[in-house]
Coordinates of C-alpha atoms and ligand atoms in Angstrom, one line a residue:
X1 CA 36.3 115.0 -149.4
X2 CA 36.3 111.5 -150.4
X3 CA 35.3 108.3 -148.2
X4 CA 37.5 107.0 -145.7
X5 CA 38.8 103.8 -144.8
X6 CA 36.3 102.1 -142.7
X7 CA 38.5 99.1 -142.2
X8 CA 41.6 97.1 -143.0
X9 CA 43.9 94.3 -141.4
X10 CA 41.5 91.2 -141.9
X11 CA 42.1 88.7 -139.2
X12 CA 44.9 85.9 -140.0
X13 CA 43.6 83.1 -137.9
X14 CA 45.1 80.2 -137.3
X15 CA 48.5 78.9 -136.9
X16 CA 51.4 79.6 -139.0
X17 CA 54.8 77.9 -139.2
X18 CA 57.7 80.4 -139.0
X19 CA 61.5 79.7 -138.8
X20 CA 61.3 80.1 -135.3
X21 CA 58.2 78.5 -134.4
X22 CA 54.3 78.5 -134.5
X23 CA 53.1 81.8 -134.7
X24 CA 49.2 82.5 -134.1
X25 CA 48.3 85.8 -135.6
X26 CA 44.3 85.3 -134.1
X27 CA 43.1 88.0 -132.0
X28 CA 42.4 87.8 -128.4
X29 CA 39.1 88.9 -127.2
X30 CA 40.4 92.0 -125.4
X31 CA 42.1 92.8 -128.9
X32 CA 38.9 92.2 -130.9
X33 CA 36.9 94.3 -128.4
X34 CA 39.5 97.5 -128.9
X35 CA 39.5 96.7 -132.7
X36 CA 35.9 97.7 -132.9
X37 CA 35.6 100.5 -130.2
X38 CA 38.7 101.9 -132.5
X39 CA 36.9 101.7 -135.4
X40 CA 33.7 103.5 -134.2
X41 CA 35.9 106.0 -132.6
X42 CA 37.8 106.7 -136.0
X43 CA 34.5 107.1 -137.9
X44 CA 32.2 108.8 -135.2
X45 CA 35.4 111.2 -134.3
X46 CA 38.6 111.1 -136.1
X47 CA 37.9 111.5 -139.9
X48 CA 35.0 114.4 -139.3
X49 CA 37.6 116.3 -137.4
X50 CA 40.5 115.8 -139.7
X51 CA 39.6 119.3 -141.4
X52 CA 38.0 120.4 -138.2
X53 CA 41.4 120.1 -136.9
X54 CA 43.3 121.8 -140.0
X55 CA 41.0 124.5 -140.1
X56 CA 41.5 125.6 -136.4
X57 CA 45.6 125.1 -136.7
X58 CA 45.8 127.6 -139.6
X59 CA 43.4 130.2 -138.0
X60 CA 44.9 130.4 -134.6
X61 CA 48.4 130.8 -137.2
X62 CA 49.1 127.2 -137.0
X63 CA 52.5 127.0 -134.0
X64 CA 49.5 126.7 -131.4
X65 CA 47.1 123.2 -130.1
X66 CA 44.2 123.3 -132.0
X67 CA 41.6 123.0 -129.0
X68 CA 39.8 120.3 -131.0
X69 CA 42.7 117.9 -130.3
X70 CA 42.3 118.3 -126.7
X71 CA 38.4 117.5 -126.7
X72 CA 39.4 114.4 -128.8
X73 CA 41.7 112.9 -126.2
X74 CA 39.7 113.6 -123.4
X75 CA 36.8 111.2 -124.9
X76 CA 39.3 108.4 -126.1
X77 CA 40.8 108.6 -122.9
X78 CA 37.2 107.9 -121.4
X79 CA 37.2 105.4 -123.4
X80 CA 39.9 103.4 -122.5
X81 CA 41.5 104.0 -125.7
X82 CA 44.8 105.2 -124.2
X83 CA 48.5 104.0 -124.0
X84 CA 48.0 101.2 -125.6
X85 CA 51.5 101.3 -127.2
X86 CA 53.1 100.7 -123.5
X87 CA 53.5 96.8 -122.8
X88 CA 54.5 97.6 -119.2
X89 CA 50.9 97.1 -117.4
X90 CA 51.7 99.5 -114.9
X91 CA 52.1 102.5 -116.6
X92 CA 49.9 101.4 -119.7
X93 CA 47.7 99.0 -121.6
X94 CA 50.2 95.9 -121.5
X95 CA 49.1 94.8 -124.7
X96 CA 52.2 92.8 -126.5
X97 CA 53.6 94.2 -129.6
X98 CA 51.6 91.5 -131.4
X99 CA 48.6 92.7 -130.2
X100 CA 49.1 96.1 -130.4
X101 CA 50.0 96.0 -134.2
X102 CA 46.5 95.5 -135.4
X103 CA 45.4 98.7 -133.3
X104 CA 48.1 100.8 -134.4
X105 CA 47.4 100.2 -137.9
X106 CA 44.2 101.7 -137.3
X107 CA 45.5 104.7 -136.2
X108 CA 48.3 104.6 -139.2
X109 CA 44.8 105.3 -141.1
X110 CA 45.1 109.4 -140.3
X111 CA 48.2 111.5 -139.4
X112 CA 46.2 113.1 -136.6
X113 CA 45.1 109.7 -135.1
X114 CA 47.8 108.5 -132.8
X115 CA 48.4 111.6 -130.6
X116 CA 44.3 111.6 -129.6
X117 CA 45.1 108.1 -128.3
X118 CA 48.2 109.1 -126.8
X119 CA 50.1 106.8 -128.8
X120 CA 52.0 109.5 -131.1
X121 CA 55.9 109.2 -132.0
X122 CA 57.9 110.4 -130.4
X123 CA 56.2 110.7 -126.7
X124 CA 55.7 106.5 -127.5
X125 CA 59.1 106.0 -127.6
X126 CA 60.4 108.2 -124.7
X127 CA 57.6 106.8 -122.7
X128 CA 59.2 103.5 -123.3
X129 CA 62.8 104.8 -122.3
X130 CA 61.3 106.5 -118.9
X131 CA 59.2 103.3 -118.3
X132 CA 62.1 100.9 -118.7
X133 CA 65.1 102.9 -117.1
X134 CA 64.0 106.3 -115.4
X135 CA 64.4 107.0 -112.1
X136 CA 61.3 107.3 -109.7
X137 CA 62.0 110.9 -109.5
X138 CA 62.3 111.0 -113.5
X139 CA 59.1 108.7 -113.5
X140 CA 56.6 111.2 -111.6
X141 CA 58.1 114.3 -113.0
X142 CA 58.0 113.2 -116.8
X143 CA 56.4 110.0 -117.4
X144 CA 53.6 110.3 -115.3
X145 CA 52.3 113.9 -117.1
X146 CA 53.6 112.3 -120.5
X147 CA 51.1 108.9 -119.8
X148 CA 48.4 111.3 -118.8
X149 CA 48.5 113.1 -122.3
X150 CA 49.4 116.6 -120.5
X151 CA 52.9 117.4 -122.1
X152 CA 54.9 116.3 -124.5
X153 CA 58.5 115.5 -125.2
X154 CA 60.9 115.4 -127.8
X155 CA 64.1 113.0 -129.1
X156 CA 67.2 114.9 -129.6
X157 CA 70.0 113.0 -131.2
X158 CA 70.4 113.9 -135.0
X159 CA 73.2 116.6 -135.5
X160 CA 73.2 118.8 -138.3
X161 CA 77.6 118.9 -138.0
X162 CA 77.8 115.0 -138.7
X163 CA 76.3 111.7 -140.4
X164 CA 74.0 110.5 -137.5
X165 CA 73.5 107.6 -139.0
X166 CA 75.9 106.1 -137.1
X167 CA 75.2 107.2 -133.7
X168 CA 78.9 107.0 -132.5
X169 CA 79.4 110.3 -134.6
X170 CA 77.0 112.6 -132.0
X171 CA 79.2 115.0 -131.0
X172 CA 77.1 117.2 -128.1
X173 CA 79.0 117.2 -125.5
X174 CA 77.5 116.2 -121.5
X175 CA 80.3 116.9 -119.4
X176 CA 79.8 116.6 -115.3
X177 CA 80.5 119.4 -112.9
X178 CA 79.7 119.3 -109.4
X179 CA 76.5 118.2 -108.8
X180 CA 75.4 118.9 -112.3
X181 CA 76.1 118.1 -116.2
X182 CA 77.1 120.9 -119.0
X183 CA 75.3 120.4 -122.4
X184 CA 77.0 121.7 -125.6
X185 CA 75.5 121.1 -129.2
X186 CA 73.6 121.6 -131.6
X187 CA 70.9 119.2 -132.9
X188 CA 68.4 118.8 -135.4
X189 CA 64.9 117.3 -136.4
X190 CA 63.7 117.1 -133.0
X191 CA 60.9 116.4 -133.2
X192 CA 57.9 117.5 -131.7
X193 CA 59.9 120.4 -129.7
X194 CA 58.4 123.1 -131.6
X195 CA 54.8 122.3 -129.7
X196 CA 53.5 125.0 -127.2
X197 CA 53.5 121.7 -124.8
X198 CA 56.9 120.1 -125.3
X199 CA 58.2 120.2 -121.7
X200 CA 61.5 117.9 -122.2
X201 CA 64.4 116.8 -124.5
X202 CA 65.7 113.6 -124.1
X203 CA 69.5 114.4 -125.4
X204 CA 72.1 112.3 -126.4
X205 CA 75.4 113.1 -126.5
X206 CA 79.0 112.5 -125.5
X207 CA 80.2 111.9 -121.6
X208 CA 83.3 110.5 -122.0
X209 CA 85.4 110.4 -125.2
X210 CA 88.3 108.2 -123.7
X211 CA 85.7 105.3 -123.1
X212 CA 84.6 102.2 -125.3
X213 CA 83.3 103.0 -128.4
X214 CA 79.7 101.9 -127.9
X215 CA 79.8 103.5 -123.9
X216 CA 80.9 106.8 -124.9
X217 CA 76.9 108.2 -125.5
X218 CA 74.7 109.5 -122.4
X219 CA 71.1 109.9 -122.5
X220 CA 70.1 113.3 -120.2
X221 CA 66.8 114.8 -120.0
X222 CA 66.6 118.7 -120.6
X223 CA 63.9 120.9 -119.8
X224 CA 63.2 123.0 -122.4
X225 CA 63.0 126.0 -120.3
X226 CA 66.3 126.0 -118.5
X227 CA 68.7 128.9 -119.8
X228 CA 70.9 128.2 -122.8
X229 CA 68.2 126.1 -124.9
X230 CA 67.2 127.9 -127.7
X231 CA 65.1 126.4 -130.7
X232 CA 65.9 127.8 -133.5
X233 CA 63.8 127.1 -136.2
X234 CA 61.4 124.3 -137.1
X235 CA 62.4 122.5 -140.6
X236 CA 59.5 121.7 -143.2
X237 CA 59.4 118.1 -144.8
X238 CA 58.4 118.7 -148.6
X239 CA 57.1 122.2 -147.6
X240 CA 54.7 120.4 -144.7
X241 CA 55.5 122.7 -141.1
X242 CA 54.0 119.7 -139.3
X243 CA 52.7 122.5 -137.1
X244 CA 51.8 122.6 -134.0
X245 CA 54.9 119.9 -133.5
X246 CA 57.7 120.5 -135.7
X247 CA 61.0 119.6 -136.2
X248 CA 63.1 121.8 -135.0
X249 CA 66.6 122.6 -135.0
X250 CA 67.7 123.3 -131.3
X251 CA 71.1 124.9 -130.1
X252 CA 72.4 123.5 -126.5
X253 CA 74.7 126.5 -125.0
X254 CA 75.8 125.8 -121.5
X255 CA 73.1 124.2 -120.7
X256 CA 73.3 123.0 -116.8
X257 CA 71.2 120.3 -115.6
X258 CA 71.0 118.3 -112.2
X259 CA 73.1 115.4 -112.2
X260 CA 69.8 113.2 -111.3
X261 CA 68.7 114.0 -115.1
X262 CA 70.9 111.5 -116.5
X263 CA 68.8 108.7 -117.6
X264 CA 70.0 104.9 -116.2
X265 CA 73.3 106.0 -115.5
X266 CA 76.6 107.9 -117.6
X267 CA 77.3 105.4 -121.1
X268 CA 74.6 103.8 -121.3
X269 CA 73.1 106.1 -124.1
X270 CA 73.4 102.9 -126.9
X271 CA 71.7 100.8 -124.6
X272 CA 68.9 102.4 -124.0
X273 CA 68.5 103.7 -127.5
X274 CA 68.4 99.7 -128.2
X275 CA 65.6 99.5 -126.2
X276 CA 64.0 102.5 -127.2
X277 CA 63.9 101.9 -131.3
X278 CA 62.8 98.8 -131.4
X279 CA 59.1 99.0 -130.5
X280 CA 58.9 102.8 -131.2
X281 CA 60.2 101.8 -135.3
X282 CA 58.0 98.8 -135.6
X283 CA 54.9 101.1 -134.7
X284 CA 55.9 103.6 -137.8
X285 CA 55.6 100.2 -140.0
X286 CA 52.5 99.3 -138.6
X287 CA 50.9 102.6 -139.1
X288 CA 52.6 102.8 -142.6
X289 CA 50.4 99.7 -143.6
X290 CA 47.4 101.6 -142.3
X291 CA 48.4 104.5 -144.4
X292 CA 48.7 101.9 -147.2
X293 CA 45.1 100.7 -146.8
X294 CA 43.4 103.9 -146.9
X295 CA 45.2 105.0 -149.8
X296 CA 44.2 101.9 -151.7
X297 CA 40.5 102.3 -150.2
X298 CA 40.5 105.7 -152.0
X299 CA 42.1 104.6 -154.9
X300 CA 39.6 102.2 -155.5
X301 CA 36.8 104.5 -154.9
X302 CA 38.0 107.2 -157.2
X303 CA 38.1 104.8 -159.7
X304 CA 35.1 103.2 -159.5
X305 CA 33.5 106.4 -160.5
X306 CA 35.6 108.4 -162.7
X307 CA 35.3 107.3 -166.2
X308 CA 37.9 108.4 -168.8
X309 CA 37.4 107.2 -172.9
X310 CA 34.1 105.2 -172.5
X311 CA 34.8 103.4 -169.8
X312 CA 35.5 103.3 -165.4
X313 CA 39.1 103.3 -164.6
X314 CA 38.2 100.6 -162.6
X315 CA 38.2 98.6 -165.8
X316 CA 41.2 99.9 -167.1
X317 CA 43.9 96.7 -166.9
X318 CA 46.4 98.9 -166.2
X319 CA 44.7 99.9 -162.9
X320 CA 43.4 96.2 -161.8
X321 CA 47.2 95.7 -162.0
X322 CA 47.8 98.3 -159.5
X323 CA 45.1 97.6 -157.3
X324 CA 46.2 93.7 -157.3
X325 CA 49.4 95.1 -156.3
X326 CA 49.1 97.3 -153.6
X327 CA 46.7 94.5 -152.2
X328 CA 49.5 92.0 -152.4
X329 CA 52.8 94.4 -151.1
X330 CA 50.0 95.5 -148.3
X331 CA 49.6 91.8 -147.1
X332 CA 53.1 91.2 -147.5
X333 CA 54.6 93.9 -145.7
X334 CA 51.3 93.4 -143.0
X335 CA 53.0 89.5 -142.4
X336 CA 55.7 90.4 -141.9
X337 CA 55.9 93.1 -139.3
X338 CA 53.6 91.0 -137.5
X339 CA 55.9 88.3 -137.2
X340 CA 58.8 91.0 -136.1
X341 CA 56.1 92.0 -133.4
X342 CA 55.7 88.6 -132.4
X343 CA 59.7 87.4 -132.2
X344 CA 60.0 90.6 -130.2
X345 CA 57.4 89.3 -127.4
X346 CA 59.2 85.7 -127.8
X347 CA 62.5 86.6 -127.5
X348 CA 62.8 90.6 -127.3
X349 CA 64.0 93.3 -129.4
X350 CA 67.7 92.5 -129.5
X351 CA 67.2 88.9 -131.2
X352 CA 64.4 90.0 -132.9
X353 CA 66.8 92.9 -134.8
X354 CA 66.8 91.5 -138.2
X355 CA 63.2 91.0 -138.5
X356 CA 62.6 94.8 -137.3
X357 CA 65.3 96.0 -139.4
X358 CA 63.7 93.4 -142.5
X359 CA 59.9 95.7 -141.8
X360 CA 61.9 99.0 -141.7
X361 CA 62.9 98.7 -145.1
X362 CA 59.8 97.1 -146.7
X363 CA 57.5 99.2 -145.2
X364 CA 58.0 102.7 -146.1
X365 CA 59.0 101.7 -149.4
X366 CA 55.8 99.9 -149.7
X367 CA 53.5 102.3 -148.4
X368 CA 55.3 104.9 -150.8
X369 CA 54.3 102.7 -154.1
X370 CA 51.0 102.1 -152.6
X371 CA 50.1 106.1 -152.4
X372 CA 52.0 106.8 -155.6
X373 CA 49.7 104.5 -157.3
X374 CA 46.3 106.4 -156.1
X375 CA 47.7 110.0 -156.4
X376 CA 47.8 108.9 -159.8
X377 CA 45.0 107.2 -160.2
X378 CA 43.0 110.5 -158.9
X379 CA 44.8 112.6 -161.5
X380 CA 45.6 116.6 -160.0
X381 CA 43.7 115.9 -157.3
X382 CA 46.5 113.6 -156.0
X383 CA 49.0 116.0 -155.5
X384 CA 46.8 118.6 -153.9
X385 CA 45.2 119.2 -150.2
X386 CA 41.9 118.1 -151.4
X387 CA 42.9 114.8 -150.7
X388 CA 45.2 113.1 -147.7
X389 CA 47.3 111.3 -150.0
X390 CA 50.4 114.2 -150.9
X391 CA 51.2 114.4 -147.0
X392 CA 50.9 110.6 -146.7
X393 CA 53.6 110.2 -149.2
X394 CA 55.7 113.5 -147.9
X395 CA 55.1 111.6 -144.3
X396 CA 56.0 107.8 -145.2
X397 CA 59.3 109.2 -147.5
X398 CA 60.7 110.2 -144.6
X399 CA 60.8 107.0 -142.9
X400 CA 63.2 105.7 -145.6
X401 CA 65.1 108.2 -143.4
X402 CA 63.9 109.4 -139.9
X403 CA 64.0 105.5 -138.3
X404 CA 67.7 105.8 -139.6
X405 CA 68.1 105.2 -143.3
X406 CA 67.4 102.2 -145.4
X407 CA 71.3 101.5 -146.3
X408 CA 72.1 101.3 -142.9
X409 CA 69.1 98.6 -142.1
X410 CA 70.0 96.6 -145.0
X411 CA 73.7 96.2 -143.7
X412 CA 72.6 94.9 -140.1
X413 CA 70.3 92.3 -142.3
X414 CA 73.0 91.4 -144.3
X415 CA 75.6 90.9 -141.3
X416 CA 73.0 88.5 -139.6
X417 CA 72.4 86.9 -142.8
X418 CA 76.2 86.4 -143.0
X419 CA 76.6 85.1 -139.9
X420 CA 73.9 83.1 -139.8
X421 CA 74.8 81.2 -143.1
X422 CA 78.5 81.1 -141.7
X423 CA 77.3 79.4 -138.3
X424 CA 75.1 77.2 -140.1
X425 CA 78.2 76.0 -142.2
X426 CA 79.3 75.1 -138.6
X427 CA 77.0 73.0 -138.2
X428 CA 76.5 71.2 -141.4
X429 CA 79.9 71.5 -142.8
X430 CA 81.6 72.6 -146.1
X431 CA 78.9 71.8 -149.2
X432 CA 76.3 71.6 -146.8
X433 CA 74.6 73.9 -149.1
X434 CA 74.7 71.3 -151.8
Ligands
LIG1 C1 60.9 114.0 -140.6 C2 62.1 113.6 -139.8 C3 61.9 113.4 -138.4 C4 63.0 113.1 -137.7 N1 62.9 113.0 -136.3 C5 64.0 112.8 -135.5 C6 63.9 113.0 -134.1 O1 62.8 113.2 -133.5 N2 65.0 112.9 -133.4 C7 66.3 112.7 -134.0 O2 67.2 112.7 -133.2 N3 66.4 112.6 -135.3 C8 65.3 112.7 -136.1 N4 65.4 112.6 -137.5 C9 66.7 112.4 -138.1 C10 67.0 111.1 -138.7 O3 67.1 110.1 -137.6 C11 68.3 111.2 -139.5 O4 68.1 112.1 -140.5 C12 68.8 109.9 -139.9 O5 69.3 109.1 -138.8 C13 70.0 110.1 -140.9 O6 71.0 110.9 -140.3 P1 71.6 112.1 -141.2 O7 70.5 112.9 -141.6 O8 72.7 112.7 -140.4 O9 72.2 111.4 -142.5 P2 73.7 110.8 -142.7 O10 74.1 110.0 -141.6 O11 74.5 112.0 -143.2 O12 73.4 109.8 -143.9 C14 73.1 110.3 -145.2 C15 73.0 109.1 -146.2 O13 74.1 108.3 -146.2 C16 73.8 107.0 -146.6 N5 74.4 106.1 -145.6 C17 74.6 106.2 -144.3 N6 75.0 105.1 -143.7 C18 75.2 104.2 -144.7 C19 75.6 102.9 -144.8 N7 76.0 102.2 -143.7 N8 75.6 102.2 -146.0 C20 75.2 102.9 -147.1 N9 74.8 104.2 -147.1 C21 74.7 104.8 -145.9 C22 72.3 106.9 -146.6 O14 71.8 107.0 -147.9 C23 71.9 108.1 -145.8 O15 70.6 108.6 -146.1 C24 64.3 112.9 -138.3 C25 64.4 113.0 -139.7 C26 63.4 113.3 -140.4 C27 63.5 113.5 -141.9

């Protein structure tokens, strides 16, 4: 197995002028001290247990926990290196996305990284949702076992029946009935529900078809045991099962609930799910760049030794080119999610939208160049399980999709940009451009 990345992300000190403002990218002491205590922790224990990990999941027939996973989060949880995704102090590290995005990149570094540190999609994200909006009963049933690392939950809105793209589409059905709420529907790419430990569903769906367009959508949570949820099958990505997690195809028949599992209240399924993707996309882009940086780490280490006609790779021009270029996209795309992490602690996720919607697209697009460049650059060994870098790019592909797809991102980019250029026409009049 080839050397690891021991370290990316330098430090961008200073002060830097943005549109909006002054923006200081420095780390604060407490984010410098979890930078290197991250560090040791992915060398000492991460990367050594990476095939540890693989070994254990295919013996035990790969749809159970390897028991190496739990060991791992018992010591980063001793270590303090737990929740720090969750801004809200009380239920986590109450780091701001800004600081955050330097440790999450770390973890971006191995697929396996963010669940030991409890900080894995999409338990993150439906954290977040039971943080911001559950009830206390919600809180201590769900969130408090989900923040302790002891179950795990899944995010069920994609429908195989129509283009979930556009949210307004989901057509599961959540109808009230007495004291309780009937599920209907089918979903898809849920992930995480195929785990032995997925407890809970947060479902959306339809609670009242007659309302406003964008109040239509309920979010309810499901147990996954109560009679009529079935998963059906667990869909590979690229061939990868993704095992012990999985995303799974689930059918919702008559499933009853309590009416107290409604999260927030009935309609407010698009609000919440603004809340809930912005911070949980922006961390995909900031693990993406970590991705990025160990594929170029190995790139350049493969090709400092391999020599091919007479001479290192490494002197080949052809690979200096791609080397300079994955250095420059990597910085790039680093810049600029770190300025949509730091608009989103100015001003919060809605105004920050285009800026998290800019990252979405350049991330996984530049993460995907970035690996392409050092699967070739290592030949056959690229595209084989000898080396991280196929299930990188099989994992980063999909988030042209899984955050919602890249057309759909550019569009809300665009629409700001239009309206921003319109209201600054406003302002300085016709030919103001001039
Ligand atoms: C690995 C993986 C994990 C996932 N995990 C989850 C999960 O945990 N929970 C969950 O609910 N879902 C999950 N998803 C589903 C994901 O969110 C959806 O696949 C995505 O939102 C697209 O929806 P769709 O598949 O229905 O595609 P469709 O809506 O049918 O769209 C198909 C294509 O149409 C094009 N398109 C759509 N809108 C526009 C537009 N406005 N302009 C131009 N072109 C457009 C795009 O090219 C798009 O890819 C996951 C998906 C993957 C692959």
């Amino acid at each position: 197995m080839p050397p690891v990345a021991r370290d990316s992300g330098g430090q961008l000190a200073g002060f830097h002028r943005m549109g909006d403002g002054i923006v200081d990218f420095g780390w604060s002491p407490r984010v410098t001290a979890l930078r290197e205590q991250l560090l040791e922790f992915m060398e000492r224990v991460i990367y050594p247990n990476e095939s540890v990990y693989e070994e254990q999941l295919t013996d035990a027939g790969r749809w159970t926990v390897p028991p190496v996973m739990e060991e791992m989060k018992r010591e980063a949880r001793a270590a303090g290196l737990w929740n720090l995704f969750l801004p809200d102090a009380k239920w986590g590290a109450g780091l701001t996305n800004l600081e955050y995005a330097p440790l999450c990149e770390i973890m971006g570094h191995s697929l396996m990284a963010p669940e030991v540190f409890n900080c894995n999609a999409p338990d993150t994200g439906n954290m977040e949702v039971l943080a911001q909006y559950g009830s206390d009963t919600q809180k201590s049933r769900w969130l408090e076992p989900l923040l302790r690392g002891e179950i795990r939950s899944c995010f069920a809105m994609t429908e195989p029946a129509v283009a979930s793209s556009d949210a307004t589409n989901i057509a599961t059905r959540i109808d009230r009935d007495g004291d309780d709420y009937i599920v209907n529907g089918r979903k898809w790419w849920s992930s995480g529900a195929a785990d032995p430990r997925c407890r809970v569903a947060i479902v959306m769906g339809r609670s009242d078809a007659k309302a406003a367009r964008h109040e239509q959508q309920s979010m309810i949570l499901v147990p996954l045991d109560t009679p009529g949820v079935r998963i059906v099958r667990s869909l590979p990505v690229f061939g990868y099962d993704d095992a012990p997690h999985g995303h799974a195809e689930i059918l919702l028949d008559e499933v009853r609930v309590p009416a107290d599992h409604i999260i927030w209240a009935e309609g407010k399924g698009f609000a919440i799910a603004q809340g809930r993707l912005g911070p949980g996309r922006i961390h995909h882009c900031m693990r993406l760049i970590g991705m990025a940086e160990r594929a170029l780490t190995l790139l350049c280490e493969r090709v400092g030794e391999r020599r091919a006609f007479g001479r290192l790779l490494s002197e080949q021009g052809v690979i200096m080119q791609w080397i300079a270029d994955s250095r420059v996209e990597i910085d790039q795309a680093r810049l600029l999610t770190l300025t949509a992490a730091w608009k989103m602690d100015q001003v919060g996720n809605k105004a920050a939208r285009k800026e998290i919607a800019m990252i979405k697209v350049i991330a996984p697009q530049m993460a995907l160049r970035v690996i392409d460049r050092a699967i070739q650059a290592f030949g056959g060994m690229g595209v084989s399980d000898d080396v991280c870098l196929a299930r990188f790019y099989a994992s980063a592909r999909t988030l042209r999709l899984a955050d919602g797809p890249d057309e759909v991102h550019r569009e809300a980019i665009a629409k700001l940009e239009l309206k921003h250029q319109a209201d600054r026409k406003k302002i300085v009049g016709q030919g103001g451009a001039r």
